[in-house]
mmCIF file of C-alpha atoms in Angstrom:
data_model
loop_
_atom_site.group_PDB
_atom_site.id
_atom_site.type_symbol
_atom_site.label_atom_id
_atom_site.label_comp_id
_atom_site.label_asym_id
_atom_site.label_seq_id
_atom_site.Cartn_x
_atom_site.Cartn_y
_atom_site.Cartn_z
ATOM 1 C CA MET A 1 -161.515 0.494 87.002
ATOM 2 C CA ALA A 2 -158.933 0.303 84.216
ATOM 3 C CA ASP A 3 -156.880 2.862 85.991
ATOM 4 C CA THR A 4 -155.996 0.337 88.642
ATOM 5 C CA ALA A 5 -154.372 -2.016 86.205
ATOM 6 C CA GLY A 6 -151.882 -4.416 87.544
ATOM 7 C CA GLU A 7 -152.426 -3.751 91.306
ATOM 8 C CA SER A 8 -155.164 -6.243 92.297
ATOM 9 C CA THR A 9 -156.245 -3.703 94.844
ATOM 10 C CA ALA A 10 -159.957 -3.224 94.554
ATOM 11 C CA GLN A 11 -162.152 -4.263 97.508
ATOM 12 C CA GLY A 12 -163.838 -7.582 97.305
ATOM 13 C CA PRO A 13 -163.437 -11.199 98.229
ATOM 14 C CA GLY A 14 -160.021 -11.699 96.858
ATOM 15 C CA GLY A 15 -158.438 -12.270 100.321
ATOM 16 C CA GLY A 16 -160.540 -15.386 100.804
ATOM 17 C CA GLU A 17 -159.761 -16.548 97.249
ATOM 18 C CA SER A 18 -156.182 -16.130 97.786
ATOM 19 C CA THR A 19 -156.236 -18.298 100.999
ATOM 20 C CA PHE A 20 -158.157 -20.953 99.234
ATOM 21 C CA THR A 21 -155.707 -20.949 96.320
ATOM 22 C CA VAL A 22 -152.721 -21.246 98.597
ATOM 23 C CA ILE A 23 -154.372 -24.110 100.694
ATOM 24 C CA VAL A 24 -155.110 -26.111 97.564
ATOM 25 C CA ALA A 25 -151.516 -25.722 96.367
ATOM 26 C CA ALA A 26 -150.091 -26.633 99.866
ATOM 27 C CA LEU A 27 -152.116 -29.855 100.071
ATOM 28 C CA ALA A 28 -151.284 -30.865 96.512
ATOM 29 C CA ASN A 29 -147.565 -30.263 97.038
ATOM 30 C CA LEU A 30 -147.379 -32.141 100.359
ATOM 31 C CA GLY A 31 -148.876 -35.309 98.863
ATOM 32 C CA ILE A 32 -146.692 -34.941 95.703
ATOM 33 C CA ALA A 33 -143.522 -34.482 97.711
ATOM 34 C CA LEU A 34 -143.956 -37.754 99.599
ATOM 35 C CA ALA A 35 -144.762 -39.651 96.322
ATOM 36 C CA LYS A 36 -141.817 -38.186 94.583
ATOM 37 C CA ALA A 37 -139.389 -39.022 97.311
ATOM 38 C CA VAL A 38 -140.558 -42.718 97.401
ATOM 39 C CA ALA A 39 -140.352 -42.998 93.657
ATOM 40 C CA GLY A 40 -136.874 -41.347 93.608
ATOM 41 C CA VAL A 41 -135.533 -43.833 96.149
ATOM 42 C CA ILE A 42 -137.037 -46.805 94.171
ATOM 43 C CA SER A 43 -135.768 -45.679 90.739
ATOM 44 C CA GLY A 44 -132.582 -44.106 91.853
ATOM 45 C CA SER A 45 -133.360 -40.993 89.841
ATOM 46 C CA SER A 46 -131.643 -37.713 90.848
ATOM 47 C CA ALA A 47 -134.246 -35.774 88.866
ATOM 48 C CA MET A 48 -137.029 -37.449 90.871
ATOM 49 C CA LEU A 49 -135.285 -36.572 94.120
ATOM 50 C CA SER A 50 -134.858 -32.977 92.845
ATOM 51 C CA GLU A 51 -138.574 -32.920 92.136
ATOM 52 C CA ALA A 52 -139.204 -34.150 95.652
ATOM 53 C CA ALA A 53 -137.092 -31.303 96.997
ATOM 54 C CA HIS A 54 -138.945 -29.004 94.603
ATOM 55 C CA SER A 55 -142.340 -30.123 96.104
ATOM 56 C CA VAL A 56 -141.074 -29.867 99.733
ATOM 57 C CA ALA A 57 -139.846 -26.303 99.069
ATOM 58 C CA ASP A 58 -143.197 -25.484 97.462
ATOM 59 C CA THR A 59 -145.058 -26.904 100.594
ATOM 60 C CA VAL A 60 -142.998 -24.705 102.896
ATOM 61 C CA THR A 61 -143.607 -21.855 100.580
ATOM 62 C CA GLU A 62 -147.353 -22.390 100.853
ATOM 63 C CA VAL A 63 -147.176 -22.492 104.611
ATOM 64 C CA LEU A 64 -145.283 -19.135 104.679
ATOM 65 C CA LEU A 65 -147.776 -17.642 102.249
ATOM 66 C CA LEU A 66 -150.692 -18.670 104.440
ATOM 67 C CA THR A 67 -148.862 -17.108 107.456
ATOM 68 C CA ALA A 68 -148.400 -13.889 105.326
ATOM 69 C CA LEU A 69 -152.110 -13.823 104.478
ATOM 70 C CA LYS A 70 -153.335 -14.260 108.031
ATOM 71 C CA ARG A 71 -150.843 -11.889 109.685
ATOM 72 C CA SER A 72 -151.374 -9.065 107.162
ATOM 73 C CA GLU A 73 -155.106 -9.072 107.681
ATOM 74 C CA ARG A 74 -154.839 -7.830 111.260
ATOM 75 C CA PRO A 75 -156.469 -4.416 111.757
ATOM 76 C CA ALA A 76 -154.500 -1.229 112.521
ATOM 77 C CA ASP A 77 -153.797 -0.595 116.175
ATOM 78 C CA GLU A 78 -151.986 1.928 118.306
ATOM 79 C CA ASP A 79 -148.566 0.348 117.625
ATOM 80 C CA HIS A 80 -149.154 -0.110 113.919
ATOM 81 C CA PRO A 81 -151.451 2.772 112.826
ATOM 82 C CA LEU A 82 -151.082 2.013 109.133
ATOM 83 C CA GLY A 83 -151.972 -1.595 109.604
ATOM 84 C CA TYR A 84 -150.095 -4.832 108.940
ATOM 85 C CA GLY A 85 -150.488 -5.089 105.158
ATOM 86 C CA PRO A 86 -146.820 -4.931 104.226
ATOM 87 C CA GLU A 87 -146.003 -7.831 106.592
ATOM 88 C CA ARG A 88 -147.299 -10.195 103.926
ATOM 89 C CA TYR A 89 -144.320 -9.248 101.731
ATOM 90 C CA ILE A 90 -141.812 -10.094 104.386
ATOM 91 C CA TRP A 91 -143.261 -13.651 104.736
ATOM 92 C CA ALA A 92 -143.613 -13.918 100.909
ATOM 93 C CA LEU A 93 -139.873 -12.921 100.633
ATOM 94 C CA LEU A 94 -139.037 -15.717 102.961
ATOM 95 C CA ALA A 95 -141.124 -18.082 100.824
ATOM 96 C CA ALA A 96 -138.918 -17.102 97.825
ATOM 97 C CA VAL A 97 -135.825 -17.799 99.889
ATOM 98 C CA ALA A 98 -137.291 -21.230 100.808
ATOM 99 C CA THR A 99 -137.788 -21.998 97.056
ATOM 100 C CA PHE A 100 -134.087 -21.023 96.456
ATOM 101 C CA VAL A 101 -132.556 -22.946 99.307
ATOM 102 C CA GLY A 102 -134.925 -25.991 99.567
ATOM 103 C CA GLY A 103 -135.425 -26.572 95.900
ATOM 104 C CA ALA A 104 -132.873 -24.859 93.631
ATOM 105 C CA VAL A 105 -129.670 -25.566 95.663
ATOM 106 C CA PHE A 106 -130.576 -29.163 96.272
ATOM 107 C CA SER A 107 -131.455 -29.738 92.642
ATOM 108 C CA LEU A 108 -128.135 -28.206 91.409
ATOM 109 C CA TYR A 109 -126.143 -30.194 93.880
ATOM 110 C CA ASP A 110 -127.860 -33.437 93.065
ATOM 111 C CA GLY A 111 -127.455 -32.825 89.403
ATOM 112 C CA LEU A 112 -123.752 -32.065 89.628
ATOM 113 C CA HIS A 113 -123.300 -35.097 91.904
ATOM 114 C CA THR A 114 -124.914 -37.396 89.349
ATOM 115 C CA LEU A 115 -122.876 -36.042 86.499
ATOM 116 C CA LEU A 116 -119.580 -36.405 88.454
ATOM 117 C CA SER A 117 -120.311 -39.662 90.244
ATOM 118 C CA GLY A 118 -122.871 -41.379 88.096
ATOM 119 C CA GLU A 119 -125.948 -43.164 89.390
ATOM 120 C CA GLU A 120 -127.422 -46.696 89.274
ATOM 121 C CA LEU A 121 -130.826 -46.539 87.616
ATOM 122 C CA GLY A 122 -133.659 -48.660 89.023
ATOM 123 C CA ASP A 123 -137.181 -49.400 87.744
ATOM 124 C CA PRO A 124 -138.581 -46.013 86.399
ATOM 125 C CA LEU A 125 -142.248 -47.358 86.257
ATOM 126 C CA VAL A 126 -143.143 -46.096 89.679
ATOM 127 C CA SER A 127 -141.609 -42.713 88.799
ATOM 128 C CA TYR A 128 -143.665 -42.427 85.632
ATOM 129 C CA ILE A 129 -146.827 -43.115 87.536
ATOM 130 C CA VAL A 130 -145.974 -40.594 90.275
ATOM 131 C CA LEU A 131 -145.119 -37.981 87.616
ATOM 132 C CA ALA A 132 -148.393 -38.476 85.806
ATOM 133 C CA VAL A 133 -150.390 -38.246 89.047
ATOM 134 C CA ALA A 134 -148.412 -35.258 90.168
ATOM 135 C CA PHE A 135 -148.947 -33.518 86.789
ATOM 136 C CA LEU A 136 -152.698 -33.851 87.243
ATOM 137 C CA LEU A 137 -152.683 -32.469 90.823
ATOM 138 C CA GLU A 138 -150.357 -29.566 89.925
ATOM 139 C CA GLY A 139 -152.467 -28.825 86.913
ATOM 140 C CA PHE A 140 -155.536 -28.560 89.154
ATOM 141 C CA SER A 141 -153.662 -26.268 91.578
ATOM 142 C CA LEU A 142 -152.466 -24.102 88.705
ATOM 143 C CA ARG A 143 -155.967 -23.987 87.256
ATOM 144 C CA THR A 144 -157.203 -22.666 90.632
ATOM 145 C CA GLY A 145 -154.665 -19.935 90.740
ATOM 146 C CA LEU A 146 -155.121 -18.923 87.120
ATOM 147 C CA ARG A 147 -158.902 -18.791 87.611
ATOM 148 C CA GLN A 148 -158.448 -16.253 90.449
ATOM 149 C CA ALA A 149 -155.740 -14.211 88.606
ATOM 150 C CA ARG A 150 -157.814 -14.065 85.409
ATOM 151 C CA GLY A 151 -160.946 -13.129 87.309
ATOM 152 C CA GLU A 152 -159.099 -10.262 88.920
ATOM 153 C CA ALA A 153 -157.694 -9.117 85.596
ATOM 154 C CA ALA A 154 -161.098 -9.245 84.037
ATOM 155 C CA ARG A 155 -162.748 -7.290 86.884
ATOM 156 C CA LEU A 156 -160.081 -4.599 86.682
ATOM 157 C CA LYS A 157 -160.446 -4.620 82.837
ATOM 158 C CA VAL A 158 -156.713 -5.067 82.147
ATOM 159 C CA PRO A 159 -154.757 -7.661 80.074
ATOM 160 C CA PHE A 160 -153.806 -10.788 82.099
ATOM 161 C CA GLY A 161 -150.091 -10.372 81.359
ATOM 162 C CA ARG A 162 -150.088 -6.848 82.606
ATOM 163 C CA TYR A 163 -152.101 -7.715 85.727
ATOM 164 C CA PHE A 164 -149.771 -10.690 86.526
ATOM 165 C CA ARG A 165 -146.646 -8.578 86.232
ATOM 166 C CA ARG A 166 -147.798 -5.788 88.442
ATOM 167 C CA THR A 167 -150.172 -7.359 90.870
ATOM 168 C CA ALA A 168 -149.555 -6.694 94.589
ATOM 169 C CA ASP A 169 -151.124 -10.033 95.527
ATOM 170 C CA THR A 170 -147.861 -11.833 95.603
ATOM 171 C CA ALA A 171 -149.494 -14.988 97.184
ATOM 172 C CA VAL A 172 -151.495 -15.843 94.031
ATOM 173 C CA LYS A 173 -148.495 -14.826 91.820
ATOM 174 C CA ALA A 174 -146.243 -17.279 93.807
ATOM 175 C CA VAL A 175 -148.730 -20.126 93.491
ATOM 176 C CA VAL A 176 -149.128 -19.633 89.683
ATOM 177 C CA MET A 177 -145.406 -19.271 89.128
ATOM 178 C CA GLU A 178 -144.573 -22.272 91.332
ATOM 179 C CA ASP A 179 -147.223 -24.583 89.834
ATOM 180 C CA SER A 180 -146.149 -23.534 86.382
ATOM 181 C CA ALA A 181 -142.497 -24.310 87.279
ATOM 182 C CA ALA A 182 -143.621 -27.659 88.762
ATOM 183 C CA LEU A 183 -145.389 -28.743 85.555
ATOM 184 C CA VAL A 184 -142.258 -27.886 83.553
ATOM 185 C CA GLY A 185 -140.021 -29.688 86.160
ATOM 186 C CA LEU A 186 -142.224 -32.729 85.904
ATOM 187 C CA LEU A 187 -141.635 -32.862 82.137
ATOM 188 C CA LEU A 188 -137.952 -32.417 82.640
ATOM 189 C CA ALA A 189 -137.861 -35.265 85.198
ATOM 190 C CA ALA A 190 -139.825 -37.436 82.813
ATOM 191 C CA GLY A 191 -137.325 -36.582 80.009
ATOM 192 C CA GLY A 192 -134.404 -37.471 82.271
ATOM 193 C CA LEU A 193 -135.920 -40.750 83.178
ATOM 194 C CA LEU A 194 -136.721 -41.587 79.580
ATOM 195 C CA GLY A 195 -133.216 -40.586 78.331
ATOM 196 C CA GLY A 196 -131.647 -42.756 81.038
ATOM 197 C CA GLN A 197 -133.932 -45.661 80.198
ATOM 198 C CA LEU A 198 -133.073 -45.483 76.451
ATOM 199 C CA THR A 199 -129.331 -44.925 76.791
ATOM 200 C CA GLY A 200 -128.571 -46.629 80.051
ATOM 201 C CA SER A 201 -126.688 -43.420 81.109
ATOM 202 C CA GLY A 202 -127.398 -41.316 84.162
ATOM 203 C CA VAL A 203 -126.223 -38.247 82.404
ATOM 204 C CA TRP A 204 -129.718 -37.427 81.141
ATOM 205 C CA ASP A 205 -131.019 -37.545 84.729
ATOM 206 C CA GLY A 206 -128.224 -35.269 86.016
ATOM 207 C CA VAL A 207 -128.911 -32.745 83.345
ATOM 208 C CA ALA A 208 -132.663 -32.873 84.052
ATOM 209 C CA SER A 209 -131.817 -32.136 87.750
ATOM 210 C CA LEU A 210 -129.722 -29.185 86.760
ATOM 211 C CA CYS A 211 -132.473 -27.762 84.542
ATOM 212 C CA ILE A 212 -134.905 -28.080 87.415
ATOM 213 C CA GLY A 213 -132.582 -26.243 89.654
ATOM 214 C CA ALA A 214 -132.050 -23.427 87.162
ATOM 215 C CA LEU A 215 -135.855 -23.203 86.810
ATOM 216 C CA LEU A 216 -136.333 -22.884 90.541
ATOM 217 C CA LEU A 217 -133.580 -20.155 90.707
ATOM 218 C CA TYR A 218 -135.547 -18.115 88.139
ATOM 219 C CA VAL A 219 -138.828 -18.407 90.082
ATOM 220 C CA ALA A 220 -137.156 -17.572 93.394
ATOM 221 C CA TRP A 221 -135.459 -14.477 91.721
ATOM 222 C CA VAL A 222 -138.717 -13.181 90.152
ATOM 223 C CA LEU A 223 -140.749 -13.659 93.339
ATOM 224 C CA GLY A 224 -138.040 -12.228 95.538
ATOM 225 C CA ARG A 225 -137.669 -9.089 93.366
ATOM 226 C CA SER A 226 -141.444 -8.606 93.407
ATOM 227 C CA ASN A 227 -141.632 -8.697 97.235
ATOM 228 C CA VAL A 228 -138.594 -6.543 97.721
ATOM 229 C CA GLU A 229 -140.013 -3.865 95.409
ATOM 230 C CA LEU A 230 -143.184 -3.775 97.469
ATOM 231 C CA LEU A 231 -141.296 -3.772 100.795
ATOM 232 C CA ILE A 232 -139.211 -0.826 99.642
ATOM 233 C CA GLY A 233 -142.397 1.004 98.583
ATOM 234 C CA ARG A 234 -144.135 0.963 95.209
ATOM 235 C CA PRO A 235 -146.555 3.731 93.939
ATOM 236 C CA LEU A 236 -149.800 3.193 92.252
ATOM 237 C CA PRO A 237 -149.625 2.997 88.409
ATOM 238 C CA ARG A 238 -149.172 6.237 86.452
ATOM 239 C CA ALA A 239 -152.774 6.106 85.188
ATOM 240 C CA THR A 240 -154.161 5.704 88.661
ATOM 241 C CA ARG A 241 -152.064 8.601 89.926
ATOM 242 C CA GLU A 242 -153.427 10.802 87.168
ATOM 243 C CA ARG A 243 -156.908 9.733 87.940
ATOM 244 C CA ILE A 244 -156.307 10.704 91.597
ATOM 245 C CA ARG A 245 -155.022 14.097 90.588
ATOM 246 C CA ALA A 246 -158.005 14.663 88.427
ATOM 247 C CA GLU A 247 -160.423 13.751 91.207
ATOM 248 C CA LEU A 248 -158.709 16.094 93.574
ATOM 249 C CA LEU A 249 -158.790 18.932 91.096
ATOM 250 C CA ALA A 250 -162.516 18.372 90.593
ATOM 251 C CA VAL A 251 -163.133 19.381 94.256
ATOM 252 C CA GLU A 252 -164.320 22.872 94.775
ATOM 253 C CA HIS A 253 -161.810 25.252 96.441
ATOM 254 C CA ILE A 254 -158.804 23.111 95.201
ATOM 255 C CA GLU A 255 -156.776 24.959 92.720
ATOM 256 C CA ALA A 256 -153.679 22.794 92.187
ATOM 257 C CA VAL A 257 -152.108 19.508 93.289
ATOM 258 C CA LEU A 258 -148.479 20.524 94.010
ATOM 259 C CA GLU A 259 -147.211 17.124 94.976
ATOM 260 C CA LEU A 260 -148.701 13.690 94.977
ATOM 261 C CA THR A 261 -147.349 10.539 96.772
ATOM 262 C CA THR A 262 -149.013 7.129 96.567
ATOM 263 C CA LEU A 263 -147.961 3.962 98.240
ATOM 264 C CA VAL A 264 -149.189 0.356 97.780
ATOM 265 C CA GLN A 265 -149.599 -1.154 101.286
ATOM 266 C CA GLY A 266 -151.343 -4.375 100.292
ATOM 267 C CA PRO A 267 -153.380 -5.967 97.526
ATOM 268 C CA ARG A 268 -156.343 -3.906 98.521
ATOM 269 C CA GLU A 269 -154.742 -1.056 100.305
ATOM 270 C CA ALA A 270 -153.053 2.111 99.140
ATOM 271 C CA LEU A 271 -152.201 5.420 100.820
ATOM 272 C CA VAL A 272 -152.554 8.806 99.088
ATOM 273 C CA ALA A 273 -150.782 11.955 100.370
ATOM 274 C CA ALA A 274 -150.749 15.318 98.620
ATOM 275 C CA LYS A 275 -149.726 18.814 98.986
ATOM 276 C CA VAL A 276 -152.742 20.852 97.855
ATOM 277 C CA ASP A 277 -153.084 24.542 96.973
ATOM 278 C CA PHE A 278 -156.574 25.773 98.042
ATOM 279 C CA ARG A 279 -158.097 28.960 96.898
ATOM 280 C CA ASP A 280 -156.814 31.930 98.879
ATOM 281 C CA VAL A 281 -160.302 33.203 99.496
ATOM 282 C CA SER A 282 -161.538 29.885 100.981
ATOM 283 C CA SER A 283 -162.455 29.867 104.622
ATOM 284 C CA ALA A 284 -161.138 27.319 107.090
ATOM 285 C CA ALA A 285 -164.498 25.687 107.170
ATOM 286 C CA GLN A 286 -164.569 25.505 103.365
ATOM 287 C CA ILE A 287 -161.130 23.946 103.292
ATOM 288 C CA GLU A 288 -162.116 21.345 105.900
ATOM 289 C CA TRP A 289 -165.185 20.294 103.916
ATOM 290 C CA ALA A 290 -163.063 20.287 100.682
ATOM 291 C CA CYS A 291 -160.771 17.771 102.371
ATOM 292 C CA GLU A 292 -163.677 15.583 103.408
ATOM 293 C CA GLN A 293 -165.184 15.771 99.889
ATOM 294 C CA ALA A 294 -161.777 14.997 98.265
ATOM 295 C CA GLU A 295 -161.395 11.817 100.421
ATOM 296 C CA GLN A 296 -164.986 10.756 99.685
ATOM 297 C CA ARG A 297 -164.453 11.165 95.920
ATOM 298 C CA LEU A 298 -161.153 9.162 95.966
ATOM 299 C CA ARG A 299 -162.772 6.291 98.003
ATOM 300 C CA GLU A 300 -165.757 6.091 95.676
ATOM 301 C CA ALA A 301 -163.678 6.247 92.510
ATOM 302 C CA LEU A 302 -160.888 4.054 93.625
ATOM 303 C CA PRO A 303 -161.802 1.617 96.480
ATOM 304 C CA VAL A 304 -158.044 0.697 96.721
ATOM 305 C CA VAL A 305 -157.494 4.066 98.460
ATOM 306 C CA SER A 306 -157.673 3.328 102.178
ATOM 307 C CA ARG A 307 -155.977 6.413 103.665
ATOM 308 C CA VAL A 308 -155.969 10.003 102.323
ATOM 309 C CA TYR A 309 -153.789 12.730 103.735
ATOM 310 C CA LEU A 310 -153.993 16.277 102.345
ATOM 311 C CA ASP A 311 -151.589 19.047 103.267
ATOM 312 C CA PRO A 312 -152.750 22.666 102.567
ATOM 313 C CA THR A 313 -149.854 24.252 100.808
ATOM 314 C CA PRO A 314 -149.300 27.784 99.351
ATOM 315 C CA GLY A 315 -149.132 27.825 95.537
ATOM 316 C CA PHE A 316 -146.047 28.832 93.621
ATOM 317 C CA ALA A 317 -147.161 32.370 92.944
ATOM 318 C CA GLN A 318 -148.042 32.983 96.549
ATOM 319 C CA ARG A 319 -144.747 31.589 97.707
ATOM 320 C CA ARG A 320 -142.800 33.754 95.401
ATOM 321 C CA SER A 321 -144.738 36.860 96.444
ATOM 322 C CA GLU A 322 -143.844 36.158 99.997
ATOM 323 C CA GLY A 323 -140.245 35.514 99.314
ATOM 324 C CA LEU A 324 -140.452 31.845 100.062
ATOM 325 C CA ASN A 325 -138.835 28.875 98.086
ATOM 326 C CA PRO A 326 -141.384 28.309 95.226
ATOM 327 C CA TRP A 327 -140.930 24.546 95.587
ATOM 328 C CA PRO A 328 -142.701 23.249 98.665
#
């Protein structure tokens, strides 16, 4: 299955794993957000308040991702004949916006406010304790996401980095990126607290808050771009397309694949449409059975392929001989 590199689209239990991964992240972030908010008020740390906003944004993100997973699993119906798979990317895009608005904007504002107006530092002990506990919880959530992502990459026999960049399972990608950002944010908040404690200046805390905001901006941009790309329409990888073309050409009565279009519709769904030149001497019945055989071969070789549409089209030579445009 190396041909399906980077798409996370093979059939299997991945949908349930994605839901579990998101639920773990949501529960962890909800508890962490409350603890950070209390610690931020007690210590007067803008970085801790930024981290609280970060965790609130992450919690909202997980809720939106759960909505995306549930709504996209609905079966195709008369009003939506191709299914609801792409709906997950709409909700995932909203989750990226939540990260931007709820976390990044607040963190940048709070950091600037601290640098311009200063802040009165309180006892940082509670904040250190909360940061340590939060680091453990976020680390557990990150481990859950990474375990699923690495398992999918190993099953598809592709490098983890390549899988992670190209996966269509944006729910797991969001959890891994947000938890990674959370761990970095916790270290930044701890650095801001320590700097303020050693120097007595709130500048360190303000700078830490600005760094947290910039980190969240980056995460929101990467996740937003990934979901927009899938909403617009992304093809299967080039190697997979070549595999599909080869499988079609291996079918008796098919002479050429004139045009091939693929579309990722979800982590485990893809559409294949092709203009195919059949042998001129093939009967109608032979062409019908060739189409059935082609679909069966594609589904067996690439379980990601959920829909196959073949359009019998005259080849280039035949079109020229009949005075037609040689390009269908």
